[in-house]
PDB file of C-alpha atoms and ligand atoms in Angstrom:
ATOM      1  CA  MET F 960     120.007  23.060 128.834  1.00 58.00           C
ATOM      2  CA  GLU F 961     117.455  24.620 130.912  1.00 62.00           C
ATOM      3  CA  ASN F 962     119.161  27.770 130.798  1.00 82.00           C
ATOM      4  CA  LEU F 963     119.633  27.421 126.816  1.00 83.00           C
ATOM      5  CA  GLU F 964     115.603  27.081 126.802  1.00 86.00           C
ATOM      6  CA  ALA F 965     115.269  30.152 128.802  1.00 88.00           C
ATOM      7  CA  LYS F 966     117.393  32.228 126.775  1.00 88.00           C
ATOM      8  CA  ILE F 967     115.584  31.026 123.510  1.00 89.00           C
ATOM      9  CA  LEU F 968     111.987  32.240 125.295  1.00 89.00           C
ATOM     10  CA  GLN F 969     113.474  35.261 126.827  1.00 89.00           C
ATOM     11  CA  ALA F 970     114.953  36.965 123.289  1.00 88.00           C
ATOM     12  CA  ASP F 971     112.527  39.824 122.788  1.00 89.00           C
ATOM     13  CA  SER F 972     113.508  41.014 119.431  1.00 89.00           C
ATOM     14  CA  LEU F 973     114.674  38.767 115.769  1.00 90.00           C
ATOM     15  CA  GLU F 974     118.015  40.345 116.676  1.00 91.00           C
ATOM     16  CA  ALA F 975     118.318  39.244 120.064  1.00 90.00           C
ATOM     17  CA  LEU F 976     116.905  35.901 118.765  1.00 91.00           C
ATOM     18  CA  GLU F 977     119.566  35.846 116.182  1.00 92.00           C
ATOM     19  CA  LYS F 978     122.315  36.375 118.733  1.00 91.00           C
ATOM     20  CA  VAL F 979     120.630  33.615 120.977  1.00 90.00           C
ATOM     21  CA  ARG F 980     121.065  31.269 117.390  1.00 91.00           C
ATOM     22  CA  ILE F 981     124.657  31.715 116.821  1.00 91.00           C
ATOM     23  CA  GLU F 982     125.534  31.237 120.549  1.00 89.00           C
ATOM     24  CA  LEU F 983     123.827  27.861 120.651  1.00 88.00           C
ATOM     25  CA  PHE F 984     123.841  26.512 117.021  1.00 88.00           C
ATOM     26  CA  GLY F 985     126.823  28.394 115.494  1.00 88.00           C
ATOM     27  CA  LYS F 986     130.010  26.559 114.565  1.00 88.00           C
ATOM     28  CA  LYS F 987     131.530  27.597 117.995  1.00 88.00           C
ATOM     29  CA  GLY F 988     128.310  27.222 119.909  1.00 87.00           C
ATOM     30  CA  VAL F 989     127.129  25.527 122.916  1.00 87.00           C
ATOM     31  CA  LEU F 990     125.842  22.494 120.995  1.00 86.00           C
ATOM     32  CA  ALA F 991     128.884  22.298 118.632  1.00 87.00           C
ATOM     33  CA  ALA F 992     131.146  21.824 121.969  1.00 86.00           C
ATOM     34  CA  GLN F 993     128.964  19.145 123.282  1.00 85.00           C
ATOM     35  CA  PHE F 994     129.452  17.335 120.319  1.00 84.00           C
ATOM     36  CA  ALA F 995     133.092  17.595 120.563  1.00 85.00           C
ATOM     37  CA  LYS F 996     133.131  16.261 123.538  1.00 84.00           C
ATOM     38  CA  MET F 997     132.165  12.649 121.702  1.00 81.00           C
ATOM     39  CA  LYS F 998     135.378  11.926 120.732  1.00 81.00           C
ATOM     40  CA  ASP F 999     136.600  11.534 124.401  1.00 83.00           C
ATOM     41  CA  ILE F1000     133.945   9.451 125.334  1.00 82.00           C
ATOM     42  CA  PRO F1001     134.532   5.366 125.408  1.00 82.00           C
ATOM     43  CA  GLY F1002     133.070   3.581 122.747  1.00 78.00           C
ATOM     44  CA  PRO F1003     129.819   1.791 124.292  1.00 79.00           C
ATOM     45  CA  GLU F1004     128.572   4.702 125.884  1.00 82.00           C
ATOM     46  CA  LYS F1005     129.431   7.172 122.613  1.00 83.00           C
ATOM     47  CA  LYS F1006     125.818   5.886 121.047  1.00 84.00           C
ATOM     48  CA  ALA F1007     123.467   6.871 123.875  1.00 85.00           C
ATOM     49  CA  PHE F1008     125.425  10.318 124.517  1.00 85.00           C
ATOM     50  CA  ALA F1009     125.058  11.065 120.792  1.00 85.00           C
ATOM     51  CA  GLU F1010     121.564  10.378 121.081  1.00 87.00           C
ATOM     52  CA  GLY F1011     120.642  12.158 123.876  1.00 87.00           C
ATOM     53  CA  LEU F1012     122.469  15.431 122.237  1.00 87.00           C
ATOM     54  CA  ASN F1013     120.603  15.112 119.213  1.00 89.00           C
ATOM     55  CA  LYS F1014     117.485  14.931 121.332  1.00 90.00           C
ATOM     56  CA  GLN F1015     118.220  17.932 123.104  1.00 89.00           C
ATOM     57  CA  LYS F1016     119.391  19.631 119.857  1.00 90.00           C
ATOM     58  CA  ALA F1017     115.929  19.118 118.172  1.00 91.00           C
ATOM     59  CA  ALA F1018     114.189  20.053 121.264  1.00 90.00           C
ATOM     60  CA  LEU F1019     115.733  23.192 121.167  1.00 90.00           C
ATOM     61  CA  GLN F1020     115.443  23.754 117.643  1.00 92.00           C
ATOM     62  CA  ALA F1021     111.624  23.280 117.626  1.00 92.00           C
ATOM     63  CA  LEU F1022     111.710  25.736 120.694  1.00 91.00           C
ATOM     64  CA  PHE F1023     113.914  28.182 118.637  1.00 92.00           C
ATOM     65  CA  ASP F1024     111.573  27.880 115.243  1.00 93.00           C
ATOM     66  CA  LYS F1025     108.280  28.643 117.355  1.00 93.00           C
ATOM     67  CA  ARG F1026     109.831  31.520 119.035  1.00 93.00           C
ATOM     68  CA  TYR F1027     111.203  32.894 115.842  1.00 94.00           C
ATOM     69  CA  GLU F1028     107.712  32.617 114.367  1.00 94.00           C
ATOM     70  CA  GLU F1029     106.163  34.549 117.296  1.00 93.00           C
ATOM     71  CA  LEU F1030     108.666  37.137 116.920  1.00 92.00           C
ATOM     72  CA  LYS F1031     108.237  37.475 113.186  1.00 93.00           C
ATOM     73  CA  ALA F1032     104.661  37.829 113.758  1.00 93.00           C
ATOM     74  CA  GLU F1033     104.975  40.956 115.946  1.00 92.00           C
ATOM     75  CA  GLU F1034     107.540  42.761 113.785  1.00 91.00           C
ATOM     76  CA  ILE F1035     105.013  42.067 110.638  1.00 93.00           C
ATOM     77  CA  GLU F1036     102.135  43.775 112.809  1.00 92.00           C
ATOM     78  CA  ARG F1037     104.424  46.453 114.032  1.00 91.00           C
ATOM     79  CA  LEU F1038     105.352  47.269 110.561  1.00 92.00           C
ATOM     80  CA  LEU F1039     101.601  47.050 109.745  1.00 91.00           C
ATOM     81  CA  LYS F1040     100.964  49.677 112.601  1.00 90.00           C
ATOM     82  CA  ALA F1041     103.930  51.993 111.907  1.00 89.00           C
ATOM     83  CA  GLU F1042     103.278  52.071 107.944  1.00 88.00           C
ATOM     84  CA  ALA F1043      99.167  52.105 108.123  1.00 87.00           C
ATOM     85  CA  ILE F1044      97.629  55.236 105.910  1.00 84.00           C
ATOM     86  CA  ASP F1045      94.335  56.367 107.411  1.00 80.00           C
ATOM     87  CA  VAL F1046      92.402  56.960 104.448  1.00 82.00           C
ATOM     88  CA  SER F1047      89.574  58.526 106.343  1.00 84.00           C
ATOM     89  CA  LEU F1048      91.765  62.026 107.094  1.00 79.00           C
ATOM     90  CA  TYR F1049      91.133  65.090 105.646  1.00 81.00           C
ATOM     91  CA  GLY F1050      93.793  66.006 102.769  1.00 79.00           C
ATOM     92  CA  THR F1051      94.661  69.738 102.107  1.00 83.00           C
ATOM     93  CA  LEU F1052      92.483  70.647  99.221  1.00 82.00           C
ATOM     94  CA  ALA F1053      94.533  72.438  96.436  1.00 83.00           C
ATOM     95  CA  GLN F1054      92.776  75.577  95.630  1.00 80.00           C
ATOM     96  CA  LYS F1055      91.764  75.833  92.075  1.00 81.00           C
ATOM     97  CA  GLY F1056      92.508  79.243  90.594  1.00 82.00           C
ATOM     98  CA  ALA F1057      91.054  81.458  88.046  1.00 83.00           C
ATOM     99  CA  LEU F1058      91.626  84.140  85.620  1.00 87.00           C
ATOM    100  CA  HIS F1059      90.852  87.761  86.660  1.00 90.00           C
ATOM    101  CA  PRO F1060      87.872  88.603  84.880  1.00 91.00           C
ATOM    102  CA  VAL F1061      89.682  91.481  82.995  1.00 92.00           C
ATOM    103  CA  MET F1062      92.040  89.095  81.553  1.00 93.00           C
ATOM    104  CA  GLU F1063      89.319  86.723  80.774  1.00 92.00           C
ATOM    105  CA  THR F1064      87.367  89.265  78.887  1.00 94.00           C
ATOM    106  CA  MET F1065      90.533  90.352  76.922  1.00 96.00           C
ATOM    107  CA  ASP F1066      91.629  86.791  75.982  1.00 96.00           C
ATOM    108  CA  LYS F1067      87.912  86.292  74.790  1.00 96.00           C
ATOM    109  CA  ILE F1068      88.292  89.554  72.667  1.00 97.00           C
ATOM    110  CA  ILE F1069      92.043  88.678  71.325  1.00 97.00           C
ATOM    111  CA  ASP F1070      90.460  85.156  70.544  1.00 97.00           C
ATOM    112  CA  TYR F1071      87.975  86.848  68.181  1.00 97.00           C
ATOM    113  CA  PHE F1072      90.304  89.015  66.394  1.00 97.00           C
ATOM    114  CA  THR F1073      93.376  86.662  65.910  1.00 97.00           C
ATOM    115  CA  ALA F1074      90.870  84.146  64.572  1.00 97.00           C
ATOM    116  CA  LEU F1075      90.292  86.748  61.979  1.00 96.00           C
ATOM    117  CA  ASN F1076      93.938  86.882  61.199  1.00 95.00           C
ATOM    118  CA  PHE F1077      94.502  90.108  63.243  1.00 96.00           C
ATOM    119  CA  SER F1078      98.130  90.538  64.693  1.00 95.00           C
ATOM    120  CA  VAL F1079      98.737  91.096  68.427  1.00 96.00           C
ATOM    121  CA  GLU F1080     100.881  94.418  68.990  1.00 93.00           C
ATOM    122  CA  THR F1081     102.730  95.764  71.883  1.00 91.00           C
ATOM    123  CA  SER F1082     104.955  98.497  73.169  1.00 91.00           C
ATOM    124  CA  GLY F1083     106.063 100.075  76.088  1.00 90.00           C
ATOM    125  CA  MET F1084     103.455 101.785  78.851  1.00 92.00           C
ATOM    126  CA  VAL F1085     105.647 104.914  79.048  1.00 93.00           C
ATOM    127  CA  GLU F1086     105.482 106.871  75.946  1.00 91.00           C
ATOM    128  CA  ASP F1087     106.634 110.111  74.816  1.00 90.00           C
ATOM    129  CA  ASP F1088     104.269 113.291  73.366  1.00 87.00           C
ATOM    130  CA  PHE F1089     104.694 112.290  69.648  1.00 88.00           C
ATOM    131  CA  HIS F1090     103.678 108.681  69.866  1.00 90.00           C
ATOM    132  CA  ASN F1091     100.592 109.537  72.404  1.00 89.00           C
ATOM    133  CA  PHE F1092      99.246 112.577  71.110  1.00 87.00           C
ATOM    134  CA  GLU F1093     101.020 114.299  68.319  1.00 86.00           C
ATOM    135  CA  ALA F1094     101.085 111.334  65.597  1.00 85.00           C
ATOM    136  CA  LEU F1095      97.361 110.750  66.570  1.00 84.00           C
ATOM    137  CA  ASN F1096      96.455 114.212  65.518  1.00 84.00           C
ATOM    138  CA  LEU F1097      96.380 115.767  69.006  1.00 82.00           C
ATOM    139  CA  PRO F1098      98.019 118.704  68.814  1.00 82.00           C
ATOM    140  CA  LYS F1099      99.442 120.721  71.584  1.00 81.00           C
ATOM    141  CA  TYR F1100      96.491 122.713  72.071  1.00 80.00           C
ATOM    142  CA  HIS F1101      94.160 119.993  72.246  1.00 77.00           C
ATOM    143  CA  PRO F1102      92.004 119.651  75.455  1.00 73.00           C
ATOM    144  CA  ALA F1103      92.630 116.169  75.734  1.00 64.00           C
ATOM    145  CA  ARG F1104      96.170 116.421  76.493  1.00 68.00           C
ATOM    146  CA  ASP F1105      95.500 118.366  80.021  1.00 65.00           C
ATOM    147  CA  MET F1106      97.478 118.228  82.853  1.00 53.00           C
ATOM    148  CA  GLN F1107      94.231 116.619  84.403  1.00 57.00           C
ATOM    149  CA  ASP F1108      93.903 113.869  82.484  1.00 80.00           C
ATOM    150  CA  THR F1109      97.498 112.809  82.163  1.00 84.00           C
ATOM    151  CA  PHE F1110     100.263 111.288  84.206  1.00 87.00           C
ATOM    152  CA  TYR F1111     103.212 113.062  83.106  1.00 88.00           C
ATOM    153  CA  PHE F1112     106.744 112.495  84.230  1.00 89.00           C
ATOM    154  CA  LYS F1113     109.411 115.488  84.735  1.00 90.00           C
ATOM    155  CA  ASP F1114     111.290 114.930  81.609  1.00 88.00           C
ATOM    156  CA  GLY F1115     108.164 115.347  79.461  1.00 83.00           C
ATOM    157  CA  GLY F1116     107.591 111.625  79.021  1.00 90.00           C
ATOM    158  CA  LEU F1117     103.789 110.165  80.234  1.00 90.00           C
ATOM    159  CA  LEU F1118     102.285 107.354  80.959  1.00 91.00           C
ATOM    160  CA  ARG F1119     100.477 106.143  77.858  1.00 92.00           C
ATOM    161  CA  THR F1120      96.336 107.416  77.849  1.00 90.00           C
ATOM    162  CA  HIS F1121      95.559 105.184  75.129  1.00 90.00           C
ATOM    163  CA  THR F1122      97.144 102.043  73.379  1.00 91.00           C
ATOM    164  CA  SER F1123      96.942 104.159  70.154  1.00 90.00           C
ATOM    165  CA  PRO F1124     100.908 104.707  70.494  1.00 91.00           C
ATOM    166  CA  VAL F1125     101.211 101.095  69.794  1.00 93.00           C
ATOM    167  CA  GLN F1126      99.551 101.722  66.116  1.00 91.00           C
ATOM    168  CA  ILE F1127     101.498 104.508  65.548  1.00 91.00           C
ATOM    169  CA  ARG F1128     104.751 102.539  66.567  1.00 92.00           C
ATOM    170  CA  THR F1129     103.588  99.412  64.400  1.00 93.00           C
ATOM    171  CA  MET F1130     103.092 101.867  61.283  1.00 92.00           C
ATOM    172  CA  PHE F1131     106.780 103.109  61.643  1.00 92.00           C
ATOM    173  CA  LYS F1132     108.027  99.388  61.518  1.00 93.00           C
ATOM    174  CA  GLU F1133     105.721  97.719  58.849  1.00 92.00           C
ATOM    175  CA  LYS F1134     104.453  98.598  55.418  1.00 91.00           C
ATOM    176  CA  PRO F1135     100.667  98.310  54.863  1.00 91.00           C
ATOM    177  CA  PRO F1136      98.461  96.156  54.539  1.00 94.00           C
ATOM    178  CA  ILE F1137      98.085  96.178  58.713  1.00 95.00           C
ATOM    179  CA  ARG F1138      95.660  94.234  60.433  1.00 96.00           C
ATOM    180  CA  MET F1139      96.813  94.631  64.161  1.00 96.00           C
ATOM    181  CA  ILE F1140      95.132  94.772  67.654  1.00 96.00           C
ATOM    182  CA  ALA F1141      96.834  96.344  70.501  1.00 95.00           C
ATOM    183  CA  PRO F1142      96.077  95.281  73.882  1.00 95.00           C
ATOM    184  CA  GLY F1143      97.175  96.651  76.983  1.00 94.00           C
ATOM    185  CA  ALA F1144      97.179  98.746  80.053  1.00 94.00           C
ATOM    186  CA  VAL F1145      96.661 102.618  79.848  1.00 93.00           C
ATOM    187  CA  PHE F1146      96.804 105.437  82.195  1.00 92.00           C
ATOM    188  CA  ARG F1147      94.758 108.716  83.096  1.00 89.00           C
ATOM    189  CA  ARG F1148      93.780 110.624  86.231  1.00 85.00           C
ATOM    190  CA  ASP F1149      90.564 109.579  87.074  1.00 80.00           C
ATOM    191  CA  TYR F1150      88.914 107.554  89.984  1.00 79.00           C
ATOM    192  CA  ASP F1151      85.018 107.133  90.629  1.00 75.00           C
ATOM    193  CA  VAL F1152      82.646 104.159  90.034  1.00 71.00           C
ATOM    194  CA  THR F1153      83.315 104.095  86.203  1.00 73.00           C
ATOM    195  CA  HIS F1154      86.839 105.138  86.431  1.00 78.00           C
ATOM    196  CA  THR F1155      90.181 104.052  87.283  1.00 85.00           C
ATOM    197  CA  PRO F1156      93.977 105.512  87.157  1.00 89.00           C
ATOM    198  CA  MET F1157      94.621 102.187  85.403  1.00 91.00           C
ATOM    199  CA  PHE F1158      92.666 100.314  82.883  1.00 92.00           C
ATOM    200  CA  HIS F1159      92.796  98.160  79.703  1.00 94.00           C
ATOM    201  CA  GLN F1160      91.569  98.843  76.159  1.00 94.00           C
ATOM    202  CA  VAL F1161      92.104  96.977  73.002  1.00 96.00           C
ATOM    203  CA  GLU F1162      92.480  99.068  69.827  1.00 95.00           C
ATOM    204  CA  GLY F1163      92.407  97.544  66.411  1.00 96.00           C
ATOM    205  CA  LEU F1164      93.710  99.019  63.407  1.00 96.00           C
ATOM    206  CA  VAL F1165      93.444  98.000  59.836  1.00 97.00           C
ATOM    207  CA  VAL F1166      95.318  99.599  56.897  1.00 96.00           C
ATOM    208  CA  ASP F1167      95.288  98.945  53.189  1.00 95.00           C
ATOM    209  CA  GLU F1168      95.517 100.203  49.665  1.00 94.00           C
ATOM    210  CA  LYS F1169      92.842 103.290  49.202  1.00 92.00           C
ATOM    211  CA  GLY F1170      89.411 102.034  48.582  1.00 88.00           C
ATOM    212  CA  LYS F1171      89.865  98.615  49.980  1.00 92.00           C
ATOM    213  CA  VAL F1172      88.781  99.168  53.836  1.00 93.00           C
ATOM    214  CA  SER F1173      85.520 101.098  54.100  1.00 94.00           C
ATOM    215  CA  PHE F1174      83.427 101.909  56.766  1.00 95.00           C
ATOM    216  CA  ALA F1175      80.718  99.013  55.513  1.00 95.00           C
ATOM    217  CA  ASN F1176      83.734  96.865  56.369  1.00 95.00           C
ATOM    218  CA  LEU F1177      84.262  98.385  59.767  1.00 96.00           C
ATOM    219  CA  LYS F1178      80.728  97.901  60.667  1.00 96.00           C
ATOM    220  CA  ALA F1179      80.493  94.703  59.639  1.00 96.00           C
ATOM    221  CA  ILE F1180      83.078  93.605  61.760  1.00 97.00           C
ATOM    222  CA  LEU F1181      82.063  95.582  64.939  1.00 97.00           C
ATOM    223  CA  THR F1182      78.667  94.120  64.620  1.00 97.00           C
ATOM    224  CA  ASP F1183      79.834  90.480  64.636  1.00 97.00           C
ATOM    225  CA  PHE F1184      82.139  91.105  67.179  1.00 97.00           C
ATOM    226  CA  LEU F1185      79.566  92.352  69.584  1.00 96.00           C
ATOM    227  CA  GLN F1186      77.170  89.689  69.337  1.00 95.00           C
ATOM    228  CA  TYR F1187      80.085  87.413  69.679  1.00 95.00           C
ATOM    229  CA  MET F1188      80.799  89.035  72.891  1.00 94.00           C
ATOM    230  CA  PHE F1189      76.948  89.646  74.260  1.00 93.00           C
ATOM    231  CA  GLY F1190      74.908  87.481  72.434  1.00 91.00           C
ATOM    232  CA  ASP F1191      71.959  88.248  70.361  1.00 91.00           C
ATOM    233  CA  VAL F1192      72.158  91.881  70.567  1.00 92.00           C
ATOM    234  CA  ASP F1193      70.952  95.206  68.313  1.00 94.00           C
ATOM    235  CA  VAL F1194      74.202  97.271  67.361  1.00 96.00           C
ATOM    236  CA  ARG F1195      73.684 100.736  66.429  1.00 96.00           C
ATOM    237  CA  PHE F1196      76.474 103.786  65.146  1.00 96.00           C
ATOM    238  CA  ARG F1197      76.095 107.021  66.580  1.00 96.00           C
ATOM    239  CA  PRO F1198      78.407 110.145  64.683  1.00 96.00           C
ATOM    240  CA  SER F1199      80.913 111.200  67.248  1.00 93.00           C
ATOM    241  CA  PHE F1200      84.167 112.912  67.351  1.00 90.00           C
ATOM    242  CA  PHE F1201      87.792 111.244  67.922  1.00 88.00           C
ATOM    243  CA  PRO F1202      90.822 113.534  66.873  1.00 87.00           C
ATOM    244  CA  PHE F1203      92.773 110.294  64.923  1.00 89.00           C
ATOM    245  CA  THR F1204      89.593 109.220  62.849  1.00 93.00           C
ATOM    246  CA  GLU F1205      87.388 110.899  60.318  1.00 92.00           C
ATOM    247  CA  PRO F1206      84.424 110.482  60.458  1.00 94.00           C
ATOM    248  CA  SER F1207      83.947 108.951  63.880  1.00 95.00           C
ATOM    249  CA  ALA F1208      81.300 106.961  65.493  1.00 96.00           C
ATOM    250  CA  GLU F1209      80.447 105.542  68.986  1.00 96.00           C
ATOM    251  CA  VAL F1210      78.579 102.225  68.777  1.00 96.00           C
ATOM    252  CA  ASP F1211      75.937 101.171  71.301  1.00 94.00           C
ATOM    253  CA  ILE F1212      74.505  97.768  72.249  1.00 94.00           C
ATOM    254  CA  SER F1213      70.623  97.057  72.909  1.00 93.00           C
ATOM    255  CA  CYS F1214      70.945  96.977  77.080  1.00 91.00           C
ATOM    256  CA  ILE F1215      71.576  93.427  77.909  1.00 89.00           C
ATOM    257  CA  PHE F1216      69.887  93.908  81.284  1.00 87.00           C
ATOM    258  CA  CYS F1217      66.114  95.373  79.547  1.00 87.00           C
ATOM    259  CA  GLY F1218      66.518  94.210  76.580  1.00 86.00           C
ATOM    260  CA  GLY F1219      65.666  97.181  75.077  1.00 85.00           C
ATOM    261  CA  GLU F1220      62.946  98.060  77.525  1.00 90.00           C
ATOM    262  CA  GLY F1221      64.817 100.670  79.276  1.00 88.00           C
ATOM    263  CA  CYS F1222      66.169 100.371  82.641  1.00 87.00           C
ATOM    264  CA  ARG F1223      68.487 102.037  85.342  1.00 84.00           C
ATOM    265  CA  VAL F1224      71.896 100.526  83.929  1.00 81.00           C
ATOM    266  CA  CYS F1225      70.861 102.247  80.369  1.00 86.00           C
ATOM    267  CA  SER F1226      69.810 105.471  81.745  1.00 89.00           C
ATOM    268  CA  HIS F1227      66.171 104.179  80.588  1.00 93.00           C
ATOM    269  CA  THR F1228      67.261 104.887  76.578  1.00 94.00           C
ATOM    270  CA  GLY F1229      67.297 100.587  76.154  1.00 93.00           C
ATOM    271  CA  TRP F1230      70.862 101.262  74.912  1.00 93.00           C
ATOM    272  CA  ILE F1231      74.738 100.731  76.191  1.00 90.00           C
ATOM    273  CA  GLU F1232      77.534 102.778  75.108  1.00 91.00           C
ATOM    274  CA  ILE F1233      80.371 100.149  74.173  1.00 92.00           C
ATOM    275  CA  LEU F1234      83.200 101.566  71.917  1.00 94.00           C
ATOM    276  CA  GLY F1235      84.412 104.067  69.684  1.00 94.00           C
ATOM    277  CA  CYS F1236      85.692 103.691  65.901  1.00 96.00           C
ATOM    278  CA  GLY F1237      85.959 105.488  62.832  1.00 96.00           C
ATOM    279  CA  ILE F1238      88.021 105.724  59.430  1.00 96.00           C
ATOM    280  CA  VAL F1239      91.613 106.581  60.139  1.00 95.00           C
ATOM    281  CA  ASP F1240      92.035 110.591  59.723  1.00 93.00           C
ATOM    282  CA  PRO F1241      94.573 111.685  56.768  1.00 93.00           C
ATOM    283  CA  ASN F1242      96.495 113.444  59.188  1.00 91.00           C
ATOM    284  CA  VAL F1243      97.707 110.101  61.271  1.00 91.00           C
ATOM    285  CA  PHE F1244      98.636 108.701  58.050  1.00 93.00           C
ATOM    286  CA  LYS F1245     100.687 111.737  57.074  1.00 92.00           C
ATOM    287  CA  ALA F1246     102.603 111.555  60.784  1.00 89.00           C
ATOM    288  CA  VAL F1247     103.807 108.056  60.222  1.00 91.00           C
ATOM    289  CA  ASP F1248     104.385 108.461  56.100  1.00 92.00           C
ATOM    290  CA  TYR F1249     102.111 106.200  54.776  1.00 93.00           C
ATOM    291  CA  GLU F1250     100.673 107.354  51.217  1.00 92.00           C
ATOM    292  CA  ASP F1251      97.545 106.247  49.387  1.00 94.00           C
ATOM    293  CA  VAL F1252      96.043 104.254  51.854  1.00 95.00           C
ATOM    294  CA  SER F1253      92.836 104.336  53.651  1.00 95.00           C
ATOM    295  CA  GLY F1254      92.161 102.252  57.075  1.00 96.00           C
ATOM    296  CA  TYR F1255      89.936 102.090  60.166  1.00 96.00           C
ATOM    297  CA  ALA F1256      90.282 102.036  63.784  1.00 96.00           C
ATOM    298  CA  PHE F1257      88.190 100.863  66.704  1.00 96.00           C
ATOM    299  CA  GLY F1258      89.020 100.780  70.611  1.00 94.00           C
ATOM    300  CA  LEU F1259      87.152  99.538  73.722  1.00 94.00           C
ATOM    301  CA  GLY F1260      87.304  99.458  77.432  1.00 92.00           C
ATOM    302  CA  VAL F1261      87.868  96.151  78.725  1.00 94.00           C
ATOM    303  CA  GLU F1262      86.939  96.834  82.227  1.00 91.00           C
ATOM    304  CA  ARG F1263      83.598  98.056  80.879  1.00 90.00           C
ATOM    305  CA  ILE F1264      82.814  95.327  78.699  1.00 93.00           C
ATOM    306  CA  ALA F1265      83.855  92.715  81.812  1.00 92.00           C
ATOM    307  CA  MET F1266      81.485  94.841  84.238  1.00 88.00           C
ATOM    308  CA  LEU F1267      78.566  94.283  81.812  1.00 88.00           C
ATOM    309  CA  MET F1268      79.419  90.545  80.985  1.00 87.00           C
ATOM    310  CA  HIS F1269      79.525  89.843  84.642  1.00 86.00           C
ATOM    311  CA  LYS F1270      77.026  92.427  86.050  1.00 82.00           C
ATOM    312  CA  ILE F1271      79.735  94.209  88.220  1.00 81.00           C
ATOM    313  CA  PRO F1272      78.443  97.408  89.357  1.00 76.00           C
ATOM    314  CA  ASP F1273      81.526  99.102  90.535  1.00 78.00           C
ATOM    315  CA  LEU F1274      84.798  98.991  88.489  1.00 80.00           C
ATOM    316  CA  ARG F1275      87.142  99.689  91.204  1.00 81.00           C
ATOM    317  CA  SER F1276      86.015  96.785  92.870  1.00 84.00           C
ATOM    318  CA  LEU F1277      87.882  94.799  90.116  1.00 86.00           C
ATOM    319  CA  PHE F1278      91.449  96.092  91.382  1.00 85.00           C
ATOM    320  CA  GLU F1279      90.759  96.268  95.014  1.00 86.00           C
ATOM    321  CA  GLY F1280      92.597  92.345  95.274  1.00 83.00           C
ATOM    322  CA  ASP F1281      89.756  91.122  97.205  1.00 85.00           C
ATOM    323  CA  ILE F1282      89.595  87.403  97.195  1.00 84.00           C
ATOM    324  CA  ARG F1283      86.146  86.733  97.615  1.00 85.00           C
ATOM    325  CA  LEU F1284      85.845  88.810  93.885  1.00 83.00           C
ATOM    326  CA  LEU F1285      87.758  86.297  92.209  1.00 83.00           C
ATOM    327  CA  GLU F1286      86.815  83.531  93.915  1.00 84.00           C
ATOM    328  CA  GLN F1287      83.005  83.980  91.956  1.00 84.00           C
ATOM    329  CA  PHE F1288      85.031  83.236  88.604  1.00 81.00           C
ATOM    330  CA  ARG F1289      86.703  79.727  89.669  1.00 79.00           C
TER     331      ARG F1289
HETATM  332 ZN1  LIG V1784      68.738  98.756  79.861  1.00 60.45          ZN
END
């Protein structure tokens, strides 16, 4: 029987111990075989034999139970170690993204006008001569159509130089009244501190029955818009010229850097030029077969506004893809 005790003590895992249990206590086990011998033992000795056997069985069972508890505890210990989570370890931080300052500025502009019930219109970036120039009162001889300014394709198509063609396409598609903005990328052959070959514009157009839309409306909405973008600034309108508006004006805000005192950014004038606008030229309405209407239009460069709002000195840095610039806008 010592051999049996050794077997129990030597079992080094719960699986091994289970095998020992079947070998000892099972139906065909060692103990069962011992008990089976009882029937051959003569009456008087039977009792003593049975008592001895039961004692042995109880001793083995106790030894087995003790070993089982030991192995079970070891197993739990092993699992705890294997499945432990070290909460003091550093995780991988998820990097928070940011909107590009140009898109963020564009969104802010769009928010303002959609709140005033303007629709947002878009069309393709590849345009034809008619929609980009001709319909906008920019006839063939106009200097703005210079090869120096425009990217032309061999077939006469071109990359739109402003988002104004969207206005033409919308007017062909819909009848007045129209109240729209056209945000999007535009292309010109320019590259220096304040110019890139691609930049973004938001243009606006309001058309209604003759007499319903005036320069006063235009002035009021743009003044409110610029104060929404830049806070408490003065706004002034200067006479200017654009082919598609008559009269035309350029709009300045009081310098947000010096408050109008004069500094390097505003060339010591106290004013910063911010957008162009005007009353839609009758030739534009003629091109889209609109009659007895009046309207106003305005257009602004999104990058220029983003640069002013964030004090970015070089326009080109917005398009160099340097992550260090974007990280500042998280
Ligand atoms: Zn200034």
